[in-house]
């Protein structure tokens, strides 16, 4: 029988100490390696600053396990207690946050926290679906962007609380839970569809091909009239499923919208006029509707970044369920780090088994 693989448990303070004394090294590609070149931690790249949700909780690389301290996340969630959401969603949200606060303070009623977050997520899922389905991207005057984003943010927070509380209860059996993954995927599809249509209206023909006219689209505006437009397209295209990369996007523009102007001989000037290419995309004047499309697309980009974080956390919790906890070794000898156990996520908030 092969020997079980052993892992060293790392925390953020271990990473910082390892970088200072050269045990670890940081690379520009957002990887942390040790002196032997083994990957210690991959740093998630996100453009969202000061967000409640963390981009990562646990990462397993080589013989190292990185575990983030999510106590600040819990505190940040509790601070969102008084968020104003329309209809009775504020009440549902506050019930979950109150239950989370009770669990933080008393380390009990974990099942109740999980049950309330599940109940609230079901209500949010239905209301979010109705709201998003009613959005007309061609006429955003009736769309309250601020309320929409607050509702989506709150829904993501509730899914996170449900997911992490399910892990605290079921440990490695969290992989059997299908609810969190389904809700994350469903929200991603709904938000992404609106996001894509804000960037450029499209339809699907009988062959399943996307038809994207591009005229008066945000993509066209960034491409043709913005100074740093191509850089913005490179950023926004990350969450547009219609294009695999900025190169794919430019290939589409070249195939569909580049018009070749034939060369001819100018007899008056006595020279051959060279071939020219022009982009045949119409672009109207900027108005209030354009500004609102820009604002909404930017905010939905941030929501999609957060959904990606949540999907990443979900995958991490499932992956860590395959680890034999008996093989875990704490990397440093500090009193604080010796108290950490992989089975007690989120650090000092759950007593473990």
Short mmCIF file of C-alpha atoms in Angstrom, two decimals:
data_model
loop_
_atom_site.label_atom_id
_atom_site.label_comp_id
_atom_site.label_asym_id
_atom_site.label_seq_id
_atom_site.Cartn_x
_atom_site.Cartn_y
_atom_site.Cartn_z
CA UNK A 1 0.00 0.00 0.00
CA UNK A 2 1.37 3.39 -0.97
CA UNK A 3 2.21 5.91 1.71
CA UNK A 4 -0.40 8.61 2.27
CA UNK A 5 0.52 11.99 0.94
CA UNK A 6 1.28 14.49 3.69
CA UNK A 7 0.44 18.16 3.50
CA UNK A 8 1.68 21.23 5.36
CA UNK A 9 -1.01 23.70 6.39
CA UNK A 10 -0.17 27.33 5.54
CA UNK A 11 -1.83 30.57 6.55
CA UNK A 12 -1.41 34.10 5.24
CA UNK A 13 1.10 34.86 8.00
CA UNK A 14 3.10 31.76 7.01
CA UNK A 15 3.20 33.01 3.42
CA UNK A 16 4.41 36.45 4.48
CA UNK A 17 7.09 34.97 6.76
CA UNK A 18 8.21 32.56 4.04
CA UNK A 19 8.61 35.40 1.55
CA UNK A 20 10.61 37.50 4.01
CA UNK A 21 13.16 34.79 4.85
CA UNK A 22 13.37 33.51 1.22
CA UNK A 23 11.77 30.11 1.91
CA UNK A 24 9.15 31.12 -0.64
CA UNK A 25 9.31 33.30 -3.71
CA UNK A 26 6.62 35.29 -5.48
CA UNK A 27 6.30 35.37 -9.25
CA UNK A 28 4.50 37.85 -11.51
CA UNK A 29 2.14 35.13 -12.72
CA UNK A 30 0.56 35.14 -9.26
CA UNK A 31 2.13 31.90 -8.07
CA UNK A 32 3.94 31.43 -4.75
CA UNK A 33 6.71 28.82 -4.91
CA UNK A 34 9.08 27.38 -2.30
CA UNK A 35 12.84 27.06 -2.76
CA UNK A 36 12.42 23.70 -4.50
CA UNK A 37 10.11 25.30 -7.04
CA UNK A 38 6.96 23.59 -5.77
CA UNK A 39 3.77 25.63 -5.92
CA UNK A 40 2.68 26.81 -2.49
CA UNK A 41 -0.24 29.02 -3.39
CA UNK A 42 -1.89 30.47 -6.45
CA UNK A 43 -3.08 34.03 -5.90
CA UNK A 44 -6.54 34.54 -7.45
CA UNK A 45 -6.62 37.57 -9.74
CA UNK A 46 -9.68 39.77 -9.43
CA UNK A 47 -10.45 43.38 -10.24
CA UNK A 48 -12.94 43.67 -7.37
CA UNK A 49 -11.56 45.67 -4.48
CA UNK A 50 -12.78 45.53 -0.86
CA UNK A 51 -15.39 42.88 -1.59
CA UNK A 52 -17.11 40.95 1.19
CA UNK A 53 -16.51 37.56 -0.42
CA UNK A 54 -12.94 36.21 -0.56
CA UNK A 55 -11.54 35.00 -3.89
CA UNK A 56 -10.25 31.85 -2.22
CA UNK A 57 -10.45 29.96 1.08
CA UNK A 58 -8.39 26.81 0.56
CA UNK A 59 -5.83 25.96 -2.08
CA UNK A 60 -4.11 22.59 -2.41
CA UNK A 61 -0.81 22.61 -4.29
CA UNK A 62 2.02 20.10 -4.21
CA UNK A 63 2.50 19.24 -0.50
CA UNK A 64 1.02 22.51 0.78
CA UNK A 65 -2.47 23.53 1.76
CA UNK A 66 -3.20 27.23 2.01
CA UNK A 67 -6.06 28.15 4.32
CA UNK A 68 -7.31 31.74 4.51
CA UNK A 69 -8.60 33.30 7.70
CA UNK A 70 -12.21 34.17 6.93
CA UNK A 71 -13.03 35.75 10.26
CA UNK A 72 -12.83 39.17 8.55
CA UNK A 73 -15.29 37.85 5.96
CA UNK A 74 -17.77 36.94 8.68
CA UNK A 75 -17.37 40.38 10.23
CA UNK A 76 -17.86 42.07 6.86
CA UNK A 77 -21.01 40.04 6.22
CA UNK A 78 -22.42 41.01 9.58
CA UNK A 79 -21.77 44.67 8.73
CA UNK A 80 -24.13 44.32 5.74
CA UNK A 81 -27.04 43.70 8.12
CA UNK A 82 -28.99 46.84 7.23
CA UNK A 83 -28.79 46.61 3.45
CA UNK A 84 -31.96 47.91 1.84
CA UNK A 85 -33.53 45.53 -0.69
CA UNK A 86 -37.02 45.84 -2.12
CA UNK A 87 -40.04 43.80 -1.08
CA UNK A 88 -39.44 41.42 1.85
CA UNK A 89 -35.89 40.50 0.84
CA UNK A 90 -34.41 42.85 3.45
CA UNK A 91 -36.21 40.91 6.16
CA UNK A 92 -34.98 37.57 4.82
CA UNK A 93 -31.44 38.87 4.52
CA UNK A 94 -31.41 40.29 8.05
CA UNK A 95 -32.65 36.97 9.45
CA UNK A 96 -29.64 35.19 7.91
CA UNK A 97 -27.18 37.82 9.16
CA UNK A 98 -28.70 37.73 12.67
CA UNK A 99 -28.34 33.95 12.67
CA UNK A 100 -24.72 34.27 11.52
CA UNK A 101 -24.05 36.82 14.27
CA UNK A 102 -25.53 34.47 16.87
CA UNK A 103 -23.34 31.63 15.63
CA UNK A 104 -20.25 33.85 15.77
CA UNK A 105 -21.03 34.93 19.32
CA UNK A 106 -22.22 31.63 20.81
CA UNK A 107 -20.84 28.88 18.54
CA UNK A 108 -24.22 27.17 18.44
CA UNK A 109 -27.36 26.81 16.26
CA UNK A 110 -25.32 25.93 13.18
CA UNK A 111 -28.16 23.86 11.74
CA UNK A 112 -30.45 26.85 12.13
CA UNK A 113 -27.97 29.08 10.31
CA UNK A 114 -27.79 26.61 7.44
CA UNK A 115 -31.59 26.21 7.34
CA UNK A 116 -32.28 29.96 7.34
CA UNK A 117 -29.68 30.66 4.67
CA UNK A 118 -31.20 27.91 2.49
CA UNK A 119 -34.70 29.31 2.98
CA UNK A 120 -33.57 32.85 2.18
CA UNK A 121 -31.60 31.69 -0.88
CA UNK A 122 -34.75 30.07 -2.29
CA UNK A 123 -36.73 33.30 -1.89
CA UNK A 124 -33.89 35.35 -3.42
CA UNK A 125 -33.51 32.90 -6.30
CA UNK A 126 -37.15 33.31 -7.29
CA UNK A 127 -37.24 37.11 -6.90
CA UNK A 128 -33.91 37.58 -8.69
CA UNK A 129 -35.14 35.47 -11.59
CA UNK A 130 -38.33 37.51 -11.96
CA UNK A 131 -36.42 40.79 -11.77
CA UNK A 132 -33.73 39.82 -14.27
CA UNK A 133 -36.21 38.32 -16.74
CA UNK A 134 -38.10 41.61 -16.80
CA UNK A 135 -35.04 43.67 -17.79
CA UNK A 136 -35.15 45.09 -21.32
CA UNK A 137 -31.57 45.97 -22.30
CA UNK A 138 -32.89 48.16 -25.12
CA UNK A 139 -34.81 50.31 -22.64
CA UNK A 140 -33.17 50.59 -19.23
CA UNK A 141 -35.22 53.56 -18.03
CA UNK A 142 -37.37 51.31 -15.88
CA UNK A 143 -34.42 49.37 -14.46
CA UNK A 144 -33.18 50.39 -11.01
CA UNK A 145 -29.51 49.46 -11.38
CA UNK A 146 -28.62 50.24 -7.76
CA UNK A 147 -31.38 48.02 -6.36
CA UNK A 148 -30.52 45.27 -8.83
CA UNK A 149 -26.84 45.17 -7.82
CA UNK A 150 -27.66 45.30 -4.09
CA UNK A 151 -30.06 42.39 -4.54
CA UNK A 152 -27.47 40.34 -6.45
CA UNK A 153 -24.75 41.12 -3.91
CA UNK A 154 -27.03 40.06 -1.05
CA UNK A 155 -28.01 36.87 -2.85
CA UNK A 156 -24.34 35.95 -3.35
CA UNK A 157 -23.65 36.59 0.34
CA UNK A 158 -26.51 34.26 1.31
CA UNK A 159 -25.28 31.50 -1.02
CA UNK A 160 -21.84 31.87 0.58
CA UNK A 161 -23.29 31.54 4.10
CA UNK A 162 -25.28 28.48 3.03
CA UNK A 163 -22.24 26.90 1.37
CA UNK A 164 -19.82 27.46 4.22
CA UNK A 165 -22.34 26.42 6.89
CA UNK A 166 -23.06 23.25 4.90
CA UNK A 167 -19.32 22.54 4.94
CA UNK A 168 -19.11 23.12 8.69
CA UNK A 169 -21.95 20.62 9.19
CA UNK A 170 -21.15 17.95 6.61
CA UNK A 171 -17.39 18.30 6.24
CA UNK A 172 -16.17 16.27 3.24
CA UNK A 173 -19.72 15.19 2.41
CA UNK A 174 -20.37 18.73 1.18
CA UNK A 175 -19.56 17.32 -2.26
CA UNK A 176 -22.96 15.58 -2.16
CA UNK A 177 -24.74 18.91 -1.86
CA UNK A 178 -26.18 19.95 -5.24
CA UNK A 179 -28.00 23.08 -4.10
CA UNK A 180 -25.14 25.60 -3.95
CA UNK A 181 -23.71 24.58 -7.31
CA UNK A 182 -27.11 24.79 -8.99
CA UNK A 183 -27.86 28.23 -7.57
CA UNK A 184 -24.44 29.57 -8.54
CA UNK A 185 -24.74 28.23 -12.09
CA UNK A 186 -28.30 29.51 -12.48
CA UNK A 187 -27.39 33.02 -11.35
CA UNK A 188 -24.31 33.02 -13.57
CA UNK A 189 -26.40 32.18 -16.65
CA UNK A 190 -29.00 34.86 -15.93
CA UNK A 191 -26.51 37.64 -15.19
CA UNK A 192 -24.17 36.71 -18.03
CA UNK A 193 -26.99 36.85 -20.61
CA UNK A 194 -27.92 40.42 -19.63
CA UNK A 195 -24.25 41.41 -19.43
CA UNK A 196 -23.56 40.14 -22.95
CA UNK A 197 -26.60 41.88 -24.41
CA UNK A 198 -25.53 45.16 -22.80
CA UNK A 199 -22.16 44.89 -24.52
CA UNK A 200 -23.66 43.94 -27.89
CA UNK A 201 -27.13 42.73 -28.80
CA UNK A 202 -27.12 39.27 -30.33
CA UNK A 203 -29.42 36.46 -31.41
CA UNK A 204 -28.90 32.80 -32.27
CA UNK A 205 -29.84 31.48 -35.71
CA UNK A 206 -31.15 28.00 -36.57
CA UNK A 207 -27.61 26.66 -36.84
CA UNK A 208 -26.83 27.82 -33.29
CA UNK A 209 -24.52 30.62 -34.44
CA UNK A 210 -24.50 33.94 -32.62
CA UNK A 211 -25.55 36.84 -34.86
CA UNK A 212 -24.00 40.04 -33.45
CA UNK A 213 -24.65 43.16 -35.59
CA UNK A 214 -22.35 45.32 -33.38
CA UNK A 215 -23.92 48.58 -34.59
CA UNK A 216 -24.17 51.15 -31.76
CA UNK A 217 -22.93 48.53 -29.28
CA UNK A 218 -20.66 49.23 -26.31
CA UNK A 219 -18.02 47.03 -27.92
CA UNK A 220 -18.14 49.25 -31.02
CA UNK A 221 -17.85 52.37 -28.90
CA UNK A 222 -14.82 51.04 -27.03
CA UNK A 223 -13.23 49.87 -30.28
CA UNK A 224 -13.84 52.97 -32.39
CA UNK A 225 -14.03 55.97 -30.09
CA UNK A 226 -12.40 55.25 -26.72
CA UNK A 227 -8.70 56.06 -26.24
CA UNK A 228 -8.04 52.91 -24.19
CA UNK A 229 -10.97 51.02 -25.64
CA UNK A 230 -9.13 47.86 -26.62
CA UNK A 231 -7.81 47.47 -23.08
CA UNK A 232 -11.37 47.75 -21.77
CA UNK A 233 -12.57 45.18 -24.31
CA UNK A 234 -9.84 42.79 -23.12
CA UNK A 235 -11.15 43.15 -19.57
CA UNK A 236 -14.87 42.91 -20.32
CA UNK A 237 -14.58 39.98 -22.73
CA UNK A 238 -13.50 37.73 -19.83
CA UNK A 239 -17.16 37.11 -18.99
CA UNK A 240 -18.58 37.12 -22.52
CA UNK A 241 -19.16 33.51 -23.54
CA UNK A 242 -19.54 34.51 -27.21
CA UNK A 243 -15.78 35.17 -27.51
CA UNK A 244 -12.97 32.98 -26.24
CA UNK A 245 -10.37 35.77 -26.15
CA UNK A 246 -9.61 39.31 -27.33
CA UNK A 247 -7.95 37.73 -30.39
CA UNK A 248 -11.17 35.81 -31.11
CA UNK A 249 -13.11 39.09 -30.82
CA UNK A 250 -10.81 40.89 -33.25
CA UNK A 251 -10.98 37.93 -35.62
CA UNK A 252 -14.77 38.27 -35.59
CA UNK A 253 -14.54 42.00 -36.32
CA UNK A 254 -12.11 41.35 -39.17
CA UNK A 255 -14.27 38.62 -40.73
CA UNK A 256 -17.60 40.43 -40.47
CA UNK A 257 -16.94 44.16 -40.48
CA UNK A 258 -13.72 44.85 -42.40
CA UNK A 259 -14.52 46.17 -45.87
CA UNK A 260 -11.80 46.22 -48.49
CA UNK A 261 -11.63 49.30 -50.71
CA UNK A 262 -10.28 48.31 -54.11
CA UNK A 263 -7.05 49.77 -55.34
CA UNK A 264 -7.20 51.99 -58.42
CA UNK A 265 -4.93 54.20 -60.50
CA UNK A 266 -5.31 57.96 -59.97
CA UNK A 267 -4.64 59.36 -63.45
CA UNK A 268 -4.78 62.96 -62.23
CA UNK A 269 -2.02 62.40 -59.68
CA UNK A 270 -0.29 59.72 -61.71
CA UNK A 271 -0.02 57.06 -58.97
CA UNK A 272 -1.58 53.81 -57.79
CA UNK A 273 -3.90 54.29 -54.81
CA UNK A 274 -3.15 51.48 -52.28
CA UNK A 275 -5.77 49.13 -50.89
CA UNK A 276 -7.67 50.37 -47.81
CA UNK A 277 -9.76 48.63 -45.20
CA UNK A 278 -12.58 50.23 -43.23
CA UNK A 279 -14.65 48.98 -40.32
CA UNK A 280 -18.30 49.05 -41.39
CA UNK A 281 -19.96 49.54 -37.99
CA UNK A 282 -22.44 52.34 -37.32
CA UNK A 283 -21.92 54.33 -34.15
CA UNK A 284 -24.50 56.83 -32.92
CA UNK A 285 -24.12 59.73 -30.52
CA UNK A 286 -23.67 59.15 -26.79
CA UNK A 287 -26.84 59.74 -24.78
CA UNK A 288 -28.25 58.89 -21.35
CA UNK A 289 -29.14 55.36 -22.42
CA UNK A 290 -25.53 54.77 -23.46
CA UNK A 291 -24.27 55.97 -20.09
CA UNK A 292 -26.70 53.65 -18.32
CA UNK A 293 -25.61 50.68 -20.44
CA UNK A 294 -21.99 51.42 -19.54
CA UNK A 295 -22.79 51.70 -15.83
CA UNK A 296 -24.90 48.53 -15.78
CA UNK A 297 -22.36 46.46 -17.73
CA UNK A 298 -19.55 47.54 -15.42
CA UNK A 299 -21.55 46.63 -12.32
CA UNK A 300 -22.58 43.28 -13.75
CA UNK A 301 -18.94 42.57 -14.60
CA UNK A 302 -18.22 42.91 -10.87
CA UNK A 303 -21.10 40.57 -10.04
CA UNK A 304 -19.72 37.98 -12.47
CA UNK A 305 -16.31 38.31 -10.81
CA UNK A 306 -17.95 37.56 -7.47
CA UNK A 307 -19.83 34.60 -8.92
CA UNK A 308 -16.48 33.28 -10.13
CA UNK A 309 -15.09 33.67 -6.60
CA UNK A 310 -18.05 31.74 -5.17
CA UNK A 311 -17.68 28.97 -7.74
CA UNK A 312 -13.97 28.78 -6.87
CA UNK A 313 -14.74 28.48 -3.15
CA UNK A 314 -17.32 25.77 -3.88
CA UNK A 315 -14.72 23.78 -5.84
CA UNK A 316 -12.12 24.26 -3.10
CA UNK A 317 -14.41 22.91 -0.38
CA UNK A 318 -15.21 19.85 -2.50
CA UNK A 319 -11.52 19.27 -3.27
CA UNK A 320 -10.43 19.51 0.34
CA UNK A 321 -12.93 16.81 1.23
CA UNK A 322 -10.59 14.27 -0.37
CA UNK A 323 -7.78 15.12 2.05
CA UNK A 324 -7.02 12.81 4.98
CA UNK A 325 -7.07 15.23 7.91
CA UNK A 326 -4.81 12.95 9.90
CA UNK A 327 -1.93 13.80 7.57
CA UNK A 328 -2.14 17.57 8.04
CA UNK A 329 0.90 19.26 9.53
CA UNK A 330 0.99 22.87 10.65
CA UNK A 331 3.78 24.66 8.81
CA UNK A 332 4.95 27.11 11.49
CA UNK A 333 5.34 26.75 15.24
CA UNK A 334 3.52 29.91 16.28
CA UNK A 335 0.82 29.50 18.91
CA UNK A 336 -1.80 31.04 16.63
CA UNK A 337 -1.03 28.75 13.72
CA UNK A 338 -0.85 25.65 15.92
CA UNK A 339 -4.48 26.31 16.82
CA UNK A 340 -5.57 26.12 13.19
CA UNK A 341 -7.17 22.97 11.89
CA UNK A 342 -8.34 22.40 8.35
CA UNK A 343 -11.48 20.80 9.75
CA UNK A 344 -12.38 23.99 11.64
CA UNK A 345 -12.98 26.44 8.82
CA UNK A 346 -13.54 29.32 9.27
CA UNK A 347 -10.80 29.49 11.88
CA UNK A 348 -11.98 29.97 15.44
CA UNK A 349 -15.64 30.06 14.39
CA UNK A 350 -16.36 26.34 14.37
CA UNK A 351 -15.31 23.81 16.94
CA UNK A 352 -14.87 21.01 14.45
CA UNK A 353 -15.37 17.33 15.09
#
